[in-house]
Short mmCIF file of C-alpha atoms in Angstrom, two decimals:
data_model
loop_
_atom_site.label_atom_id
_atom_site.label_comp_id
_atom_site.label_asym_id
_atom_site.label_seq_id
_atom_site.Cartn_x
_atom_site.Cartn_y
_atom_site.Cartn_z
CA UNK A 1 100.33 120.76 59.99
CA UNK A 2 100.22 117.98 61.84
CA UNK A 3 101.49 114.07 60.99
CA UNK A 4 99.65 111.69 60.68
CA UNK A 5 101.48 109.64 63.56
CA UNK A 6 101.01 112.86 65.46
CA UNK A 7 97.52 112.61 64.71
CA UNK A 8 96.98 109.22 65.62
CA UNK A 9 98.71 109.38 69.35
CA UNK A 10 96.71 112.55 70.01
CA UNK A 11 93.44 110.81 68.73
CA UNK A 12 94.31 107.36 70.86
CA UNK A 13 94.59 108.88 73.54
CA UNK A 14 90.50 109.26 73.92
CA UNK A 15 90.90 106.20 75.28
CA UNK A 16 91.87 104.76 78.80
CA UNK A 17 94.47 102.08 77.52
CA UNK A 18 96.76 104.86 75.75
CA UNK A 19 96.74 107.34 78.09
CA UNK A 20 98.18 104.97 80.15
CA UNK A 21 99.95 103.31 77.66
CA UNK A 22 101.76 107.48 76.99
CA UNK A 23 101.42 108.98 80.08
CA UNK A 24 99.77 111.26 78.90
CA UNK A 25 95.93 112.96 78.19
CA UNK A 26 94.59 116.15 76.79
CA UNK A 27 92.70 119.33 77.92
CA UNK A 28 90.82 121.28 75.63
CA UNK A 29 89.34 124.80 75.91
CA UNK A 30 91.29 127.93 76.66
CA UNK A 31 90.04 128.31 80.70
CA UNK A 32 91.05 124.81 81.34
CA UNK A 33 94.67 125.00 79.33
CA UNK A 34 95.44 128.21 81.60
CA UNK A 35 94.31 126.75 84.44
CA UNK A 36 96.61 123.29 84.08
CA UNK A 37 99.61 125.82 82.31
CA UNK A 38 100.20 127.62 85.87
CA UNK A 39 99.74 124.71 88.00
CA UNK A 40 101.84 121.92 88.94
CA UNK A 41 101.07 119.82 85.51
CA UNK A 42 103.49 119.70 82.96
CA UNK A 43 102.34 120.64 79.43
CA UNK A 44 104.29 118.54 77.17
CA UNK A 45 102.41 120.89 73.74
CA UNK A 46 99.97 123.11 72.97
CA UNK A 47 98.04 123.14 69.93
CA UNK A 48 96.08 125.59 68.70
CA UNK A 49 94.39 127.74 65.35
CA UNK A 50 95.21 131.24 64.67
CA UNK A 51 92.25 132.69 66.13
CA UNK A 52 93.60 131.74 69.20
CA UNK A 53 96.56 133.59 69.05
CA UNK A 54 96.18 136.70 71.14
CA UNK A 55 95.39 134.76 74.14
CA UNK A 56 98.67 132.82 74.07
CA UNK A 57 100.71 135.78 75.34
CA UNK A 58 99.19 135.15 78.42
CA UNK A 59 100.54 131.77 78.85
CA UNK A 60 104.70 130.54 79.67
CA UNK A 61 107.00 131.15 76.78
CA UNK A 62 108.82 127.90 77.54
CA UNK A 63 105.71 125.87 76.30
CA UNK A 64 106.15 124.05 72.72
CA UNK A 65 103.31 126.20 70.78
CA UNK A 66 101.55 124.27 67.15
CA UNK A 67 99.82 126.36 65.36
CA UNK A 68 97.34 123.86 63.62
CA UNK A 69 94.55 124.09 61.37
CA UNK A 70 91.00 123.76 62.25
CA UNK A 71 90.97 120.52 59.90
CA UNK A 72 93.43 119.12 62.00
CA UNK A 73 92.11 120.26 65.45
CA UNK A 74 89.05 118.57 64.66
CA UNK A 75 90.88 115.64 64.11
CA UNK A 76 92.34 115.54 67.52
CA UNK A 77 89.28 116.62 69.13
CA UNK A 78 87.33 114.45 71.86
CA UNK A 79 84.10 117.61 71.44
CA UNK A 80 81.99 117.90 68.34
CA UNK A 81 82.54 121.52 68.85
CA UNK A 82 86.18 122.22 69.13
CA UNK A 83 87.80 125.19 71.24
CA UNK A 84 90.32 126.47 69.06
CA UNK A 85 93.11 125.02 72.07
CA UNK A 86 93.96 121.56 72.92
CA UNK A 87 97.19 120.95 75.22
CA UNK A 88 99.08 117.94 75.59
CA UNK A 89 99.62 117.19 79.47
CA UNK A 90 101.47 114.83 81.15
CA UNK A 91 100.20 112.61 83.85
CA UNK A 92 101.16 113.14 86.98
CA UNK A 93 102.88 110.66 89.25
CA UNK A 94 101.06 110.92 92.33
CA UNK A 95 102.54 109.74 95.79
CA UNK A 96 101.55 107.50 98.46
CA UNK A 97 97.91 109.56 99.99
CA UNK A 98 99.16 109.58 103.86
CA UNK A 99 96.55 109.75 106.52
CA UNK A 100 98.58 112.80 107.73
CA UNK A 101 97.76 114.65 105.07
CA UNK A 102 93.95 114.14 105.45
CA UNK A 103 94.08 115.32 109.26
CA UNK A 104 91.91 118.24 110.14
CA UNK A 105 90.83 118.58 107.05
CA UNK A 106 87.48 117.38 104.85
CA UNK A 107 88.28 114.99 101.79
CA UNK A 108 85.84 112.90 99.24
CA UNK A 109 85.92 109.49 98.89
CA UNK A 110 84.31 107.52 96.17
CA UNK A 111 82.81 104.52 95.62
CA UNK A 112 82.39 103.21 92.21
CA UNK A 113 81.45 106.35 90.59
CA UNK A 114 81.10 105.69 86.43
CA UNK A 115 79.42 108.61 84.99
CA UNK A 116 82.18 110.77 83.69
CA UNK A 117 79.73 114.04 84.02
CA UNK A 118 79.33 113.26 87.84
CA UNK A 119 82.92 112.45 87.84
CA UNK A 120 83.65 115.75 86.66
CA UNK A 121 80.75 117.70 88.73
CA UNK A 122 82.55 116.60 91.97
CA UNK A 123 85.81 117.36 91.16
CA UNK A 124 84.48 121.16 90.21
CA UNK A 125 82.80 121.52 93.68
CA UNK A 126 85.24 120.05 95.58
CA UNK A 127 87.37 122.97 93.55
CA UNK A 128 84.81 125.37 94.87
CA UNK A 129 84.73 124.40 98.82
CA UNK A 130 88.39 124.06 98.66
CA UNK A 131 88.56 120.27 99.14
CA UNK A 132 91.91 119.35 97.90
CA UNK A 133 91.72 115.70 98.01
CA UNK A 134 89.41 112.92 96.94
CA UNK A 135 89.83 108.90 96.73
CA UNK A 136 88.98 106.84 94.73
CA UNK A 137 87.82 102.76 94.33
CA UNK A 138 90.37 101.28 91.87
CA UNK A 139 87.03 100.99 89.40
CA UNK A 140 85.81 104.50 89.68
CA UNK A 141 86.05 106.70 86.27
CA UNK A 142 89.23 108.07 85.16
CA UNK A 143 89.69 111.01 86.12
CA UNK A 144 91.57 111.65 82.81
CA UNK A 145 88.89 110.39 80.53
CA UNK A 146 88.32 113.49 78.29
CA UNK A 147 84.66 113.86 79.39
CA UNK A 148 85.61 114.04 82.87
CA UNK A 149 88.70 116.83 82.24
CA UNK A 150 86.09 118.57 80.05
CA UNK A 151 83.39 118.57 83.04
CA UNK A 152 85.78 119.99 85.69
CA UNK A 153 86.45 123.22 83.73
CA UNK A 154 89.57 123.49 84.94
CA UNK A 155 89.30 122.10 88.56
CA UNK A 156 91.10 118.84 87.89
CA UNK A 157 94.41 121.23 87.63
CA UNK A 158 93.62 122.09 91.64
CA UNK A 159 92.42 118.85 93.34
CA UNK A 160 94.90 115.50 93.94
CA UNK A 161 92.76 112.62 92.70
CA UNK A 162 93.90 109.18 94.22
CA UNK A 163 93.19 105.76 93.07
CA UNK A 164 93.09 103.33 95.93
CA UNK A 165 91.54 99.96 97.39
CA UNK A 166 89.22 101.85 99.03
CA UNK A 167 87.73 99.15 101.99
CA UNK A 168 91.66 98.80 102.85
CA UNK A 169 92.77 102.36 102.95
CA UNK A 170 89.09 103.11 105.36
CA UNK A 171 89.51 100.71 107.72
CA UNK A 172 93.59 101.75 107.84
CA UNK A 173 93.08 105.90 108.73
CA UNK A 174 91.87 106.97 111.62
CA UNK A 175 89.40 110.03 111.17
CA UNK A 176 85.85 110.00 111.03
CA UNK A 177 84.06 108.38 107.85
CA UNK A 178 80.66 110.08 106.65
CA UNK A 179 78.82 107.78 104.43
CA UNK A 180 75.72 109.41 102.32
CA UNK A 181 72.72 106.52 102.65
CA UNK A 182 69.21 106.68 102.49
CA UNK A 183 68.68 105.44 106.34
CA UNK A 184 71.24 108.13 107.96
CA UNK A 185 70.68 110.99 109.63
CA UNK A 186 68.84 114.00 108.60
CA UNK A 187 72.08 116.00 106.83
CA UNK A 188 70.81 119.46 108.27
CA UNK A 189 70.79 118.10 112.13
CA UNK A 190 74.54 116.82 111.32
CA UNK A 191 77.85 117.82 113.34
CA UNK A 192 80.51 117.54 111.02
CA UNK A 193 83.01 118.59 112.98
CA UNK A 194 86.54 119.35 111.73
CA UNK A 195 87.62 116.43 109.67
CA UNK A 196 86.65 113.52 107.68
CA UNK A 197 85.91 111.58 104.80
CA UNK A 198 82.79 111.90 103.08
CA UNK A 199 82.28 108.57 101.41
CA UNK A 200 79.76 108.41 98.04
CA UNK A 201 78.25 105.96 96.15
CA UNK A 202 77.95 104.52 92.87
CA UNK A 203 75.03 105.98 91.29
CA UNK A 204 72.99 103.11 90.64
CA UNK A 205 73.76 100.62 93.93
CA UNK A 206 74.93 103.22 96.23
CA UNK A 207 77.83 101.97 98.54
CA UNK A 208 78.86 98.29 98.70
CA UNK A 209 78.33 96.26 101.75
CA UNK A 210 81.66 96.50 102.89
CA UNK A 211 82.21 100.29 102.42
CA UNK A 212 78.91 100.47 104.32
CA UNK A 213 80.43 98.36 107.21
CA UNK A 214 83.01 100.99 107.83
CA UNK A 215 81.31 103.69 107.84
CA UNK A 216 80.71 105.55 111.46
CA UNK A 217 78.22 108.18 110.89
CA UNK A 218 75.18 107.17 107.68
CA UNK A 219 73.99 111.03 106.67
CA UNK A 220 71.23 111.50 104.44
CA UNK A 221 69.57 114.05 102.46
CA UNK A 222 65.71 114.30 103.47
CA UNK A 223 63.85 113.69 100.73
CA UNK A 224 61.03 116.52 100.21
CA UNK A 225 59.06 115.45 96.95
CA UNK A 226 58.59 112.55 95.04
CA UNK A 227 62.25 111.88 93.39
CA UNK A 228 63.53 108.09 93.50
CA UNK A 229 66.82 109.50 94.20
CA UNK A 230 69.62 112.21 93.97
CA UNK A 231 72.17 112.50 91.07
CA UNK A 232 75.53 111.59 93.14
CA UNK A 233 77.22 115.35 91.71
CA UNK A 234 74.24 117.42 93.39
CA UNK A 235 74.53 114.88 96.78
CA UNK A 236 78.27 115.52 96.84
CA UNK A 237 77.92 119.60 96.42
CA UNK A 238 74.87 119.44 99.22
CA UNK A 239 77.25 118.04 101.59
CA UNK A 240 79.91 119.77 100.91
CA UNK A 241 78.15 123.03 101.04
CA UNK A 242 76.85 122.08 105.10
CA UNK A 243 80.34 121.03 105.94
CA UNK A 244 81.46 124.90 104.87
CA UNK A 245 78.43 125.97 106.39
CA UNK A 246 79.07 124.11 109.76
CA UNK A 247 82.46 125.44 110.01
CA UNK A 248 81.35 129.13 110.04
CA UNK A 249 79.30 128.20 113.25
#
């Protein structure tokens, strides 16, 4: 059974300020616990019902296991549905993103992305092409709001998010810089090459001005019907599926 001053730090941190404030957020669902359990995260607890039991075996025996009850998992809960598993995780310190770690390779940057559901769309197909690395404008989502862990089914565990000034750290590396606008070039006629930064917008006003000044290369997708526009997750999983499909040329 849990405290009630257990209850209350799991419960605060739902929001941005605390998880901060802690150092730490929460993952919930058994995929996505396994997934962050044998990566580099550190799971500070796991809590769980007895249903879940079985499945535990699977998982390190070094982790601190709760066995809690559905009353009180509910509590704790960010889902109106809750997945018999929730585990405590620590945030990670990240380092300093060097350019040299970017080099001949493809990484996402992005611009002022809010949704929490395209926040976590991108980080899952970034997961899928094997993009390790995307940037971020200081006033993107967090990456650790619970919507956004719950949307990347796991994938946060496997891609290094960074939070940056994003204007200063374009205009400082020196690799080529995609941007996704409506006046680029046809997407499908596009030489990636081997490296570079694909740079997306914020879904309502696209890139600012002076994202838009550094970019080298404006790609868009052709429009084919009548749509006003293209939800940012689907852009960023169209481009990322013709830079893997460029490099098997």
């Amino acid at each position: 059974m849990l405290s009630k001053s257990q209850i209350s730090l799991l419960k605060s941190l739902q929001h941005k300020k605390f998880r901060i404030e802690h150092g730490l957020f929460l993952v919930e669902g058994h995929k996505s616990v396994i997934d962050f359990a044998n990566s580099a995260y550190q799971i500070e607890a796991i809590y769980h019902t007895t249903a879940i039991n079985p499945k535990l075996l699977k998982l390190s025996g070094k982790i601190n296991f709760h066995e809690i009850s559905l009353n009180d998992l509910e509590k704790i809960s960010s889902l109106k549905s809750p997945q018999e598993i929730i585990a405590l995780v620590k945030m990670p310190t990240w380092p300093l993103l060097k350019a040299s770690a970017l080099k001949g390779k493809f990484a996402i940057a992005l611009d002022g992305i809010q949704d929490p559901g395209n926040m976590g769309t991108i980080i899952r197909t970034a997961d899928w092409f094997g993009i390790n690395h995307i940037i971020c404008s200081a006033d993107t989502v967090d990456v650790y709001n619970p919507k956004v862990v719950q949307a990347t089914m796991g994938s946060l565990a496997h891609v290094s998010i960074y939070y940056v000034e994003l204007a200063e750290f374009l205009d400082s590396i020196n690799m080529p810089l995609f941007g996704a606008l409506l006046d680029g070039s046809n997407i499908y006629k596009t030489d990636f090459g081997t490296e570079g930064l694909i740079i997306m917008g914020n879904e309502g006003n696209g890139l600012r001005p002076e994202i838009i000044d550094l970019v080298q290369k404006a790609v868009t997708i052709p429009r084919g019907g009548n749509a006003e526009s293209l939800n940012v997750g689907i852009a960023t999983a169209i481009f990322c599926s013709e830079i893997k499909r460029n490099s098997y040329k």
